[in-house]
Amino acid sequence: MSRRMSGDVLRGAPPHTGSTAFINARIVDPAADAEYTGAILISDGKIADFGPNLFASGAPYGIGSVDCRGLHLAPGLVDARVHTGEPGEEHKETLESAGIAAAVGGITSLVLLPDNEPPFDDASLIEFVARRARQVKLANMYAYGALTVGLEGKELAEIGLMAEAGAVAFTDADHAVGNAQMLRRALYYAKGFDALIVHLPQEPSLSGGNMTSGVMATRLGLSGVPPLAEVMMVERDIRLAEMTGGRLHLTKISTAESVKAIAGAKARGLKITCDTAPPYFALNDLAVGDYRTFGKLVPPLRSEADRESIVEGLRDGTIDAIVSDHRPQDQDSKRVPFAQAEPGGIGLETLLPVSLELVHNRQLTLPQLFQRLSAAPARLFNLPGGKLAKGAPADLVLFDADVAWRVDRDDLWSKTKNSPFDERPVQGLVMATIVGGRTIYRHDNFTPTPAAA
Amino acid sequence: MLGIEGLSPETISGLLDLSESYIPQNQSIDKRRDLLSGRTVINLFFENSTRTRTSFEVAAKRLGADVINMDVATSSVKKGETLLDTAMTLNAMRPDAIVVRHSESGAVNLLSQKVNCTVINAGDGQHEHPTQALLDALTIRRRRGTLEGLLVAICGDIMHSRVARSNIHLLQIMGARVRVVGPPTLMPTDIDRMGVEVHYNMRSGLKDVDIVMMLRLQTERMQGTFVPSISEYFRFFGLDMEKLKVAKPDALIMHPGPMNRGVEIDSEVADDLDRSVIHEQVEMGVAVRMACLDALIGGRRNAIGAAA
């Protein structure tokens, strides 16, 4: 079987200058909630013009053009939840290898979690990430600052100084802040800087188990994490956000009850937002049958009823965004008994194809999907990409929405292979990824005619 | 005298006028008068305070009163005596005034209900510190002529500050507009309902103000819980020349002391002879406390109205 995701990652591409036209594309515009055949004109790395009528009478004269041959062209994905091993565990993933996997996955901007070794609880580490991202020259990379010192949930980290250094939001990654007074103060303090706090709602005292509670856990003899551990903290966090007026974003929503609680908060006019990740709308707890450690995640994979509610939450807009929750783990971390395995799965390269299932299943339209994958995360984290707009950076993804293939961990570009979607048949493949007008990835099946982009 | 809240503008003006009359005495060589001769004043400080206790002691002695400083650290309080028993014991010695500092809000109020002498609040918990607000007002009035219409920014740890609360009351009673400026974690709940404007950054908070009052950041409360670190606090909320630029060019800089240089205030600002009135505040403190003692136990109450 040929390598499906074979293509070239083009790190050496120079900055985009002059003008390039992407013509004959199926354009997905999430802001306008529209999909149409048209063209996008790029000038000096920015979107200069776009629309159904642009170059409708044929290829433009005198500038380079790329014939998209009817493939979909959309704002590049903005992935707000990526962990790499740099610094600290470079054998699992470096910023460079993550940048490559992101390019192959159509991700043009990503936000790095702060739970490295050392954790990003100091402005110098935020600056380190920015400098390394410039060297890697692939996707735009941003960083979270730690919410508390050492992610320990005890003392506030230097939120103001890290925000000045470029941290786009603050989180303790997969560590929930169990102490309500601590999160309350953090929300108050961050409010002074208009900073966004991203929180994983999992009550720590109920989250010690290895998979979701239920008959599957009982049959496998694994300790359980009740879905209740999530919703009780969602409800607490909603109250704290309401009391403090702070900006709160809840991450990796995985249960039906949580979706209901957040929908209620939004209906009351609170500015709370949330995201989920593909495992929670595309997998359920059956995926950990046979003790598959690739299915061990935080929060754990839930029941089928919960999965259906997550899909519904994405459909009705209760869930604002989809993140990859990319977390590489090496074989030593996963080839151990289930209870001893490290949680987490890689997700950069499967984010788009797995999410496209929602479109193929007619649960979302393509513009709606790109609202969740690109526009909403860019808006929430105040990032420049994620939209089609004149003057916006030309961060785009060109993809074939229909081509079918099967995820094979050996084909993935990530340094580690722990995909919970290994062996899954999917539909949709990235053909090119464009960041600031530079094509940073091109699939072998897509060779641009007549002029190189 | 338990607090500023509830005092009338006339009472405050009267006390300030009386205070003013003591300034020349304090600046002369012969500083002592016999106005309170035969009166006994007890300084009862449950919390350490060199500055305020000394100020009260100097004030009482300059008026000729006998002053006893109770050192709580070595008193029967350490042996387990309750606040009220201590109060009753001292009351039995028939003092004319007890000056009380206590770490708990409302403690001075409680004590005052059990004694039949005058009680002056020298600071109770996070509640009030009335003589500080009066001395601040006197300092401003001498520099600006009036309090009315001035825009005053009180900056820093509002939550834990009795000075902030007393000043908010007094300034508003006297017709000044008050802003509170600091990180949201150091703002007490619903502070805006006390009639002040709330600002979370110095740039907007100091814009066009006439007076900048800095508060001490209680470093023992600093680390991690309310504010991440001293360096971050100083960067965003420490008063330096850069942040001061948006205030009026002749804005006065005040601090109740003790100052933490490099935490809430930069030395360049604190030592600015043109604008910093921090040492003047200390001088006015003695005059204000003389006026309070005079008004309360000097037998001339009708001169300024009932302040108690």
PDB file of N, CA, C and O in Angstrom, chain A residues 43-103:
ATOM      1  N   SER A  43      -1.397  38.805  -2.402  1.00  0.00           N
ATOM      2  CA  SER A  43      -0.324  39.758  -2.695  1.00  0.00           C
ATOM      3  C   SER A  43       0.569  39.900  -1.483  1.00  0.00           C
ATOM      4  O   SER A  43       0.092  40.202  -0.381  1.00  0.00           O
ATOM      5  N   ASP A  44       1.834  39.689  -1.683  1.00  0.00           N
ATOM      6  CA  ASP A  44       2.831  39.848  -0.619  1.00  0.00           C
ATOM      7  C   ASP A  44       2.395  39.161   0.677  1.00  0.00           C
ATOM      8  O   ASP A  44       2.460  39.748   1.765  1.00  0.00           O
ATOM      9  N   GLY A  45       1.925  37.948   0.531  1.00  0.00           N
ATOM     10  CA  GLY A  45       1.608  37.147   1.711  1.00  0.00           C
ATOM     11  C   GLY A  45       0.250  37.401   2.314  1.00  0.00           C
ATOM     12  O   GLY A  45      -0.119  36.760   3.302  1.00  0.00           O
ATOM     13  N   LYS A  46      -0.507  38.353   1.742  1.00  0.00           N
ATOM     14  CA  LYS A  46      -1.827  38.641   2.306  1.00  0.00           C
ATOM     15  C   LYS A  46      -2.915  38.413   1.258  1.00  0.00           C
ATOM     16  O   LYS A  46      -2.652  38.438   0.056  1.00  0.00           O
ATOM     17  N   ILE A  47      -4.131  38.190   1.751  1.00  0.00           N
ATOM     18  CA  ILE A  47      -5.252  38.023   0.837  1.00  0.00           C
ATOM     19  C   ILE A  47      -5.598  39.402   0.273  1.00  0.00           C
ATOM     20  O   ILE A  47      -5.909  40.326   1.043  1.00  0.00           O
ATOM     21  N   ALA A  48      -5.495  39.529  -1.071  1.00  0.00           N
ATOM     22  CA  ALA A  48      -5.772  40.827  -1.692  1.00  0.00           C
ATOM     23  C   ALA A  48      -7.210  40.901  -2.163  1.00  0.00           C
ATOM     24  O   ALA A  48      -7.838  41.964  -2.139  1.00  0.00           O
ATOM     25  N   ASP A  49      -7.742  39.754  -2.598  1.00  0.00           N
ATOM     26  CA  ASP A  49      -9.113  39.746  -3.102  1.00  0.00           C
ATOM     27  C   ASP A  49      -9.581  38.297  -3.153  1.00  0.00           C
ATOM     28  O   ASP A  49      -8.763  37.367  -3.192  1.00  0.00           O
ATOM     29  N   PHE A  50     -10.897  38.108  -3.162  1.00  0.00           N
ATOM     30  CA  PHE A  50     -11.434  36.756  -3.288  1.00  0.00           C
ATOM     31  C   PHE A  50     -12.916  36.875  -3.639  1.00  0.00           C
ATOM     32  O   PHE A  50     -13.534  37.919  -3.422  1.00  0.00           O
ATOM     33  N   GLY A  51     -13.448  35.803  -4.211  1.00  0.00           N
ATOM     34  CA  GLY A  51     -14.864  35.837  -4.512  1.00  0.00           C
ATOM     35  C   GLY A  51     -15.208  34.972  -5.704  1.00  0.00           C
ATOM     36  O   GLY A  51     -14.316  34.464  -6.394  1.00  0.00           O
ATOM     37  N   PRO A  52     -16.498  34.799  -5.945  1.00  0.00           N
ATOM     38  CA  PRO A  52     -16.946  33.939  -7.046  1.00  0.00           C
ATOM     39  C   PRO A  52     -16.685  34.567  -8.415  1.00  0.00           C
ATOM     40  O   PRO A  52     -16.575  33.849  -9.411  1.00  0.00           O
ATOM     41  N   ASN A  53     -16.597  35.887  -8.440  1.00  0.00           N
ATOM     42  CA  ASN A  53     -16.468  36.534  -9.745  1.00  0.00           C
ATOM     43  C   ASN A  53     -15.030  36.893 -10.102  1.00  0.00           C
ATOM     44  O   ASN A  53     -14.751  37.310 -11.222  1.00  0.00           O
ATOM     45  N   LEU A  54     -14.143  36.737  -9.128  1.00  0.00           N
ATOM     46  CA  LEU A  54     -12.753  37.095  -9.372  1.00  0.00           C
ATOM     47  C   LEU A  54     -12.160  36.145 -10.420  1.00  0.00           C
ATOM     48  O   LEU A  54     -12.210  34.928 -10.243  1.00  0.00           O
ATOM     49  N   PHE A  55     -11.606  36.696 -11.470  1.00  0.00           N
ATOM     50  CA  PHE A  55     -11.008  35.940 -12.574  1.00  0.00           C
ATOM     51  C   PHE A  55     -11.989  34.924 -13.161  1.00  0.00           C
ATOM     52  O   PHE A  55     -11.598  33.858 -13.630  1.00  0.00           O
ATOM     53  N   ALA A  56     -13.299  35.233 -13.122  1.00  0.00           N
ATOM     54  CA  ALA A  56     -14.295  34.274 -13.605  1.00  0.00           C
ATOM     55  C   ALA A  56     -14.144  34.044 -15.103  1.00  0.00           C
ATOM     56  O   ALA A  56     -14.500  32.990 -15.620  1.00  0.00           O
ATOM     57  N   SER A  57     -13.572  35.030 -15.773  1.00  0.00           N
ATOM     58  CA  SER A  57     -13.447  34.889 -17.226  1.00  0.00           C
ATOM     59  C   SER A  57     -12.106  34.275 -17.619  1.00  0.00           C
ATOM     60  O   SER A  57     -11.684  34.370 -18.758  1.00  0.00           O
ATOM     61  N   GLY A  58     -11.421  33.669 -16.645  1.00  0.00           N
ATOM     62  CA  GLY A  58     -10.191  32.979 -17.009  1.00  0.00           C
ATOM     63  C   GLY A  58      -9.018  33.402 -16.148  1.00  0.00           C
ATOM     64  O   GLY A  58      -9.125  34.311 -15.316  1.00  0.00           O
ATOM     65  N   ALA A  59      -7.915  32.745 -16.374  1.00  0.00           N
ATOM     66  CA  ALA A  59      -6.725  33.005 -15.568  1.00  0.00           C
ATOM     67  C   ALA A  59      -6.256  34.434 -15.775  1.00  0.00           C
ATOM     68  O   ALA A  59      -6.362  34.974 -16.871  1.00  0.00           O
ATOM     69  N   PRO A  60      -5.789  35.063 -14.700  1.00  0.00           N
ATOM     70  CA  PRO A  60      -5.328  36.441 -14.825  1.00  0.00           C
ATOM     71  C   PRO A  60      -4.078  36.518 -15.682  1.00  0.00           C
ATOM     72  O   PRO A  60      -3.316  35.567 -15.788  1.00  0.00           O
ATOM     73  N   TYR A  61      -3.905  37.683 -16.260  1.00  0.00           N
ATOM     74  CA  TYR A  61      -2.753  37.889 -17.143  1.00  0.00           C
ATOM     75  C   TYR A  61      -1.622  38.517 -16.337  1.00  0.00           C
ATOM     76  O   TYR A  61      -1.829  39.439 -15.566  1.00  0.00           O
ATOM     77  N   GLY A  62      -0.450  38.014 -16.508  1.00  0.00           N
ATOM     78  CA  GLY A  62       0.724  38.682 -15.977  1.00  0.00           C
ATOM     79  C   GLY A  62       1.089  38.346 -14.542  1.00  0.00           C
ATOM     80  O   GLY A  62       2.099  38.819 -14.035  1.00  0.00           O
ATOM     81  N   ILE A  63       0.301  37.548 -13.856  1.00  0.00           N
ATOM     82  CA  ILE A  63       0.708  37.130 -12.513  1.00  0.00           C
ATOM     83  C   ILE A  63       0.646  35.608 -12.437  1.00  0.00           C
ATOM     84  O   ILE A  63      -0.055  34.963 -13.217  1.00  0.00           O
ATOM     85  N   GLY A  64       1.375  35.070 -11.500  1.00  0.00           N
ATOM     86  CA  GLY A  64       1.379  33.628 -11.329  1.00  0.00           C
ATOM     87  C   GLY A  64       0.009  33.142 -10.911  1.00  0.00           C
ATOM     88  O   GLY A  64      -0.687  33.811 -10.156  1.00  0.00           O
ATOM     89  N   SER A  65      -0.406  32.007 -11.426  1.00  0.00           N
ATOM     90  CA  SER A  65      -1.688  31.482 -10.968  1.00  0.00           C
ATOM     91  C   SER A  65      -1.572  29.980 -10.734  1.00  0.00           C
ATOM     92  O   SER A  65      -0.722  29.299 -11.310  1.00  0.00           O
ATOM     93  N   VAL A  66      -2.419  29.509  -9.839  1.00  0.00           N
ATOM     94  CA  VAL A  66      -2.447  28.096  -9.496  1.00  0.00           C
ATOM     95  C   VAL A  66      -3.854  27.600  -9.789  1.00  0.00           C
ATOM     96  O   VAL A  66      -4.827  28.136  -9.240  1.00  0.00           O
ATOM     97  N   ASP A  67      -3.964  26.610 -10.647  1.00  0.00           N
ATOM     98  CA  ASP A  67      -5.286  26.046 -10.952  1.00  0.00           C
ATOM     99  C   ASP A  67      -5.619  24.994  -9.895  1.00  0.00           C
ATOM    100  O   ASP A  67      -4.954  23.964  -9.794  1.00  0.00           O
ATOM    101  N   CYS A  68      -6.634  25.261  -9.108  1.00  0.00           N
ATOM    102  CA  CYS A  68      -6.983  24.364  -7.999  1.00  0.00           C
ATOM    103  C   CYS A  68      -7.843  23.184  -8.467  1.00  0.00           C
ATOM    104  O   CYS A  68      -8.181  22.311  -7.666  1.00  0.00           O
ATOM    105  N   ARG A  69      -8.237  23.189  -9.694  1.00  0.00           N
ATOM    106  CA  ARG A  69      -8.938  22.059 -10.312  1.00  0.00           C
ATOM    107  C   ARG A  69     -10.172  21.623  -9.506  1.00  0.00           C
ATOM    108  O   ARG A  69     -10.402  20.437  -9.295  1.00  0.00           O
ATOM    109  N   GLY A  70     -10.857  22.600  -8.974  1.00  0.00           N
ATOM    110  CA  GLY A  70     -12.108  22.285  -8.274  1.00  0.00           C
ATOM    111  C   GLY A  70     -11.934  21.768  -6.854  1.00  0.00           C
ATOM    112  O   GLY A  70     -12.903  21.447  -6.181  1.00  0.00           O
ATOM    113  N   LEU A  71     -10.705  21.705  -6.357  1.00  0.00           N
ATOM    114  CA  LEU A  71     -10.488  21.293  -4.967  1.00  0.00           C
ATOM    115  C   LEU A  71     -10.949  22.411  -4.021  1.00  0.00           C
ATOM    116  O   LEU A  71     -11.081  23.566  -4.413  1.00  0.00           O
ATOM    117  N   HIS A  72     -11.164  22.027  -2.756  1.00  0.00           N
ATOM    118  CA  HIS A  72     -11.613  23.014  -1.772  1.00  0.00           C
ATOM    119  C   HIS A  72     -10.452  23.852  -1.256  1.00  0.00           C
ATOM    120  O   HIS A  72      -9.375  23.328  -0.974  1.00  0.00           O
ATOM    121  N   LEU A  73     -10.725  25.138  -1.115  1.00  0.00           N
ATOM    122  CA  LEU A  73      -9.718  26.060  -0.584  1.00  0.00           C
ATOM    123  C   LEU A  73     -10.373  26.827   0.568  1.00  0.00           C
ATOM    124  O   LEU A  73     -11.404  27.469   0.396  1.00  0.00           O
ATOM    125  N   ALA A  74      -9.782  26.715   1.759  1.00  0.00           N
ATOM    126  CA  ALA A  74     -10.410  27.282   2.965  1.00  0.00           C
ATOM    127  C   ALA A  74      -9.345  27.947   3.825  1.00  0.00           C
ATOM    128  O   ALA A  74      -8.148  27.699   3.624  1.00  0.00           O
ATOM    129  N   PRO A  75      -9.756  28.769   4.790  1.00  0.00           N
ATOM    130  CA  PRO A  75      -8.770  29.309   5.737  1.00  0.00           C
ATOM    131  C   PRO A  75      -8.070  28.152   6.447  1.00  0.00           C
ATOM    132  O   PRO A  75      -8.723  27.178   6.834  1.00  0.00           O
ATOM    133  N   GLY A  76      -6.758  28.228   6.583  1.00  0.00           N
ATOM    134  CA  GLY A  76      -6.009  27.156   7.238  1.00  0.00           C
ATOM    135  C   GLY A  76      -6.511  26.920   8.652  1.00  0.00           C
ATOM    136  O   GLY A  76      -7.064  27.804   9.308  1.00  0.00           O
ATOM    137  N   LEU A  77      -6.319  25.680   9.114  1.00  0.00           N
ATOM    138  CA  LEU A  77      -6.813  25.320  10.441  1.00  0.00           C
ATOM    139  C   LEU A  77      -6.014  26.046  11.532  1.00  0.00           C
ATOM    140  O   LEU A  77      -4.802  26.243  11.404  1.00  0.00           O
ATOM    141  N   VAL A  78      -6.711  26.439  12.583  1.00  0.00           N
ATOM    142  CA  VAL A  78      -6.081  27.081  13.739  1.00  0.00           C
ATOM    143  C   VAL A  78      -6.274  26.132  14.908  1.00  0.00           C
ATOM    144  O   VAL A  78      -7.373  25.970  15.427  1.00  0.00           O
ATOM    145  N   ASP A  79      -5.207  25.467  15.281  1.00  0.00           N
ATOM    146  CA  ASP A  79      -5.299  24.405  16.289  1.00  0.00           C
ATOM    147  C   ASP A  79      -4.840  24.951  17.641  1.00  0.00           C
ATOM    148  O   ASP A  79      -3.660  25.213  17.857  1.00  0.00           O
ATOM    149  N   ALA A  80      -5.794  25.088  18.549  1.00  0.00           N
ATOM    150  CA  ALA A  80      -5.507  25.774  19.817  1.00  0.00           C
ATOM    151  C   ALA A  80      -5.034  24.840  20.924  1.00  0.00           C
ATOM    152  O   ALA A  80      -4.986  25.244  22.090  1.00  0.00           O
ATOM    153  N   ARG A  81      -4.676  23.606  20.574  1.00  0.00           N
ATOM    154  CA  ARG A  81      -4.252  22.721  21.661  1.00  0.00           C
ATOM    155  C   ARG A  81      -3.255  21.691  21.158  1.00  0.00           C
ATOM    156  O   ARG A  81      -3.613  20.587  20.744  1.00  0.00           O
ATOM    157  N   VAL A  82      -1.976  22.071  21.206  1.00  0.00           N
ATOM    158  CA  VAL A  82      -0.913  21.207  20.716  1.00  0.00           C
ATOM    159  C   VAL A  82       0.172  21.114  21.780  1.00  0.00           C
ATOM    160  O   VAL A  82       0.635  22.114  22.302  1.00  0.00           O
ATOM    161  N   HIS A  83       0.553  19.880  22.067  1.00  0.00           N
ATOM    162  CA  HIS A  83       1.695  19.668  22.964  1.00  0.00           C
ATOM    163  C   HIS A  83       2.836  19.097  22.138  1.00  0.00           C
ATOM    164  O   HIS A  83       2.628  18.227  21.312  1.00  0.00           O
ATOM    165  N   THR A  84       4.032  19.626  22.350  1.00  0.00           N
ATOM    166  CA  THR A  84       5.203  18.990  21.736  1.00  0.00           C
ATOM    167  C   THR A  84       6.173  18.666  22.860  1.00  0.00           C
ATOM    168  O   THR A  84       5.957  19.052  24.009  1.00  0.00           O
ATOM    169  N   GLY A  85       7.234  17.969  22.512  1.00  0.00           N
ATOM    170  CA  GLY A  85       8.200  17.624  23.543  1.00  0.00           C
ATOM    171  C   GLY A  85       9.311  18.643  23.701  1.00  0.00           C
ATOM    172  O   GLY A  85      10.264  18.414  24.433  1.00  0.00           O
ATOM    173  N   GLU A  86       9.195  19.770  23.001  1.00  0.00           N
ATOM    174  CA  GLU A  86      10.281  20.747  23.056  1.00  0.00           C
ATOM    175  C   GLU A  86       9.856  21.991  23.816  1.00  0.00           C
ATOM    176  O   GLU A  86       8.866  22.620  23.443  1.00  0.00           O
ATOM    177  N   PRO A  87      10.554  22.356  24.870  1.00  0.00           N
ATOM    178  CA  PRO A  87      11.729  21.665  25.403  1.00  0.00           C
ATOM    179  C   PRO A  87      11.348  20.540  26.391  1.00  0.00           C
ATOM    180  O   PRO A  87      10.250  20.532  26.918  1.00  0.00           O
ATOM    181  N   GLY A  88      12.266  19.632  26.599  1.00  0.00           N
ATOM    182  CA  GLY A  88      12.103  18.632  27.654  1.00  0.00           C
ATOM    183  C   GLY A  88      12.065  17.202  27.169  1.00  0.00           C
ATOM    184  O   GLY A  88      12.762  16.339  27.698  1.00  0.00           O
ATOM    185  N   GLU A  89      11.224  16.928  26.138  1.00  0.00           N
ATOM    186  CA  GLU A  89      11.091  15.553  25.660  1.00  0.00           C
ATOM    187  C   GLU A  89      11.186  15.546  24.130  1.00  0.00           C
ATOM    188  O   GLU A  89      10.263  15.112  23.439  1.00  0.00           O
ATOM    189  N   GLU A  90      12.308  16.008  23.649  1.00  0.00           N
ATOM    190  CA  GLU A  90      12.467  16.169  22.205  1.00  0.00           C
ATOM    191  C   GLU A  90      12.405  14.835  21.462  1.00  0.00           C
ATOM    192  O   GLU A  90      12.171  14.809  20.255  1.00  0.00           O
ATOM    193  N   HIS A  91      12.614  13.726  22.176  1.00  0.00           N
ATOM    194  CA  HIS A  91      12.515  12.424  21.505  1.00  0.00           C
ATOM    195  C   HIS A  91      11.067  12.096  21.126  1.00  0.00           C
ATOM    196  O   HIS A  91      10.822  11.252  20.287  1.00  0.00           O
ATOM    197  N   LYS A  92      10.087  12.788  21.762  1.00  0.00           N
ATOM    198  CA  LYS A  92       8.689  12.550  21.398  1.00  0.00           C
ATOM    199  C   LYS A  92       8.245  13.445  20.247  1.00  0.00           C
ATOM    200  O   LYS A  92       7.546  13.003  19.341  1.00  0.00           O
ATOM    201  N   GLU A  93       8.591  14.700  20.324  1.00  0.00           N
ATOM    202  CA  GLU A  93       8.226  15.631  19.256  1.00  0.00           C
ATOM    203  C   GLU A  93       9.026  16.907  19.460  1.00  0.00           C
ATOM    204  O   GLU A  93       9.202  17.366  20.581  1.00  0.00           O
ATOM    205  N   THR A  94       9.511  17.467  18.360  1.00  0.00           N
ATOM    206  CA  THR A  94      10.151  18.777  18.446  1.00  0.00           C
ATOM    207  C   THR A  94       9.207  19.792  17.822  1.00  0.00           C
ATOM    208  O   THR A  94       8.216  19.428  17.173  1.00  0.00           O
ATOM    209  N   LEU A  95       9.518  21.044  17.970  1.00  0.00           N
ATOM    210  CA  LEU A  95       8.703  22.069  17.320  1.00  0.00           C
ATOM    211  C   LEU A  95       8.792  21.894  15.804  1.00  0.00           C
ATOM    212  O   LEU A  95       7.829  22.134  15.083  1.00  0.00           O
ATOM    213  N   GLU A  96       9.941  21.423  15.331  1.00  0.00           N
ATOM    214  CA  GLU A  96      10.093  21.202  13.907  1.00  0.00           C
ATOM    215  C   GLU A  96       9.240  20.028  13.434  1.00  0.00           C
ATOM    216  O   GLU A  96       8.501  20.144  12.448  1.00  0.00           O
ATOM    217  N   SER A  97       9.286  18.891  14.150  1.00  0.00           N
ATOM    218  CA  SER A  97       8.496  17.740  13.695  1.00  0.00           C
ATOM    219  C   SER A  97       7.002  18.029  13.840  1.00  0.00           C
ATOM    220  O   SER A  97       6.186  17.610  13.010  1.00  0.00           O
ATOM    221  N   ALA A  98       6.628  18.779  14.858  1.00  0.00           N
ATOM    222  CA  ALA A  98       5.217  19.167  14.999  1.00  0.00           C
ATOM    223  C   ALA A  98       4.821  20.121  13.879  1.00  0.00           C
ATOM    224  O   ALA A  98       3.707  20.039  13.343  1.00  0.00           O
ATOM    225  N   GLY A  99       5.750  21.008  13.528  1.00  0.00           N
ATOM    226  CA  GLY A  99       5.472  21.942  12.436  1.00  0.00           C
ATOM    227  C   GLY A  99       5.252  21.212  11.126  1.00  0.00           C
ATOM    228  O   GLY A  99       4.371  21.570  10.331  1.00  0.00           O
ATOM    229  N   ILE A 100       6.027  20.165  10.908  1.00  0.00           N
ATOM    230  CA  ILE A 100       5.880  19.365   9.689  1.00  0.00           C
ATOM    231  C   ILE A 100       4.529  18.643   9.698  1.00  0.00           C
ATOM    232  O   ILE A 100       3.782  18.680   8.706  1.00  0.00           O
ATOM    233  N   ALA A 101       4.194  18.001  10.821  1.00  0.00           N
ATOM    234  CA  ALA A 101       2.911  17.287  10.904  1.00  0.00           C
ATOM    235  C   ALA A 101       1.747  18.265  10.732  1.00  0.00           C
ATOM    236  O   ALA A 101       0.740  17.943  10.084  1.00  0.00           O
ATOM    237  N   ALA A 102       1.891  19.464  11.287  1.00  0.00           N
ATOM    238  CA  ALA A 102       0.838  20.472  11.135  1.00  0.00           C
ATOM    239  C   ALA A 102       0.685  20.858   9.663  1.00  0.00           C
ATOM    240  O   ALA A 102      -0.429  20.962   9.144  1.00  0.00           O
ATOM    241  N   ALA A 103       1.810  21.039   8.992  1.00  0.00           N
ATOM    242  CA  ALA A 103       1.765  21.413   7.570  1.00  0.00           C
ATOM    243  C   ALA A 103       1.034  20.334   6.769  1.00  0.00           C
ATOM    244  O   ALA A 103       0.171  20.631   5.941  1.00  0.00           O
TER     245      ALA A 103
END
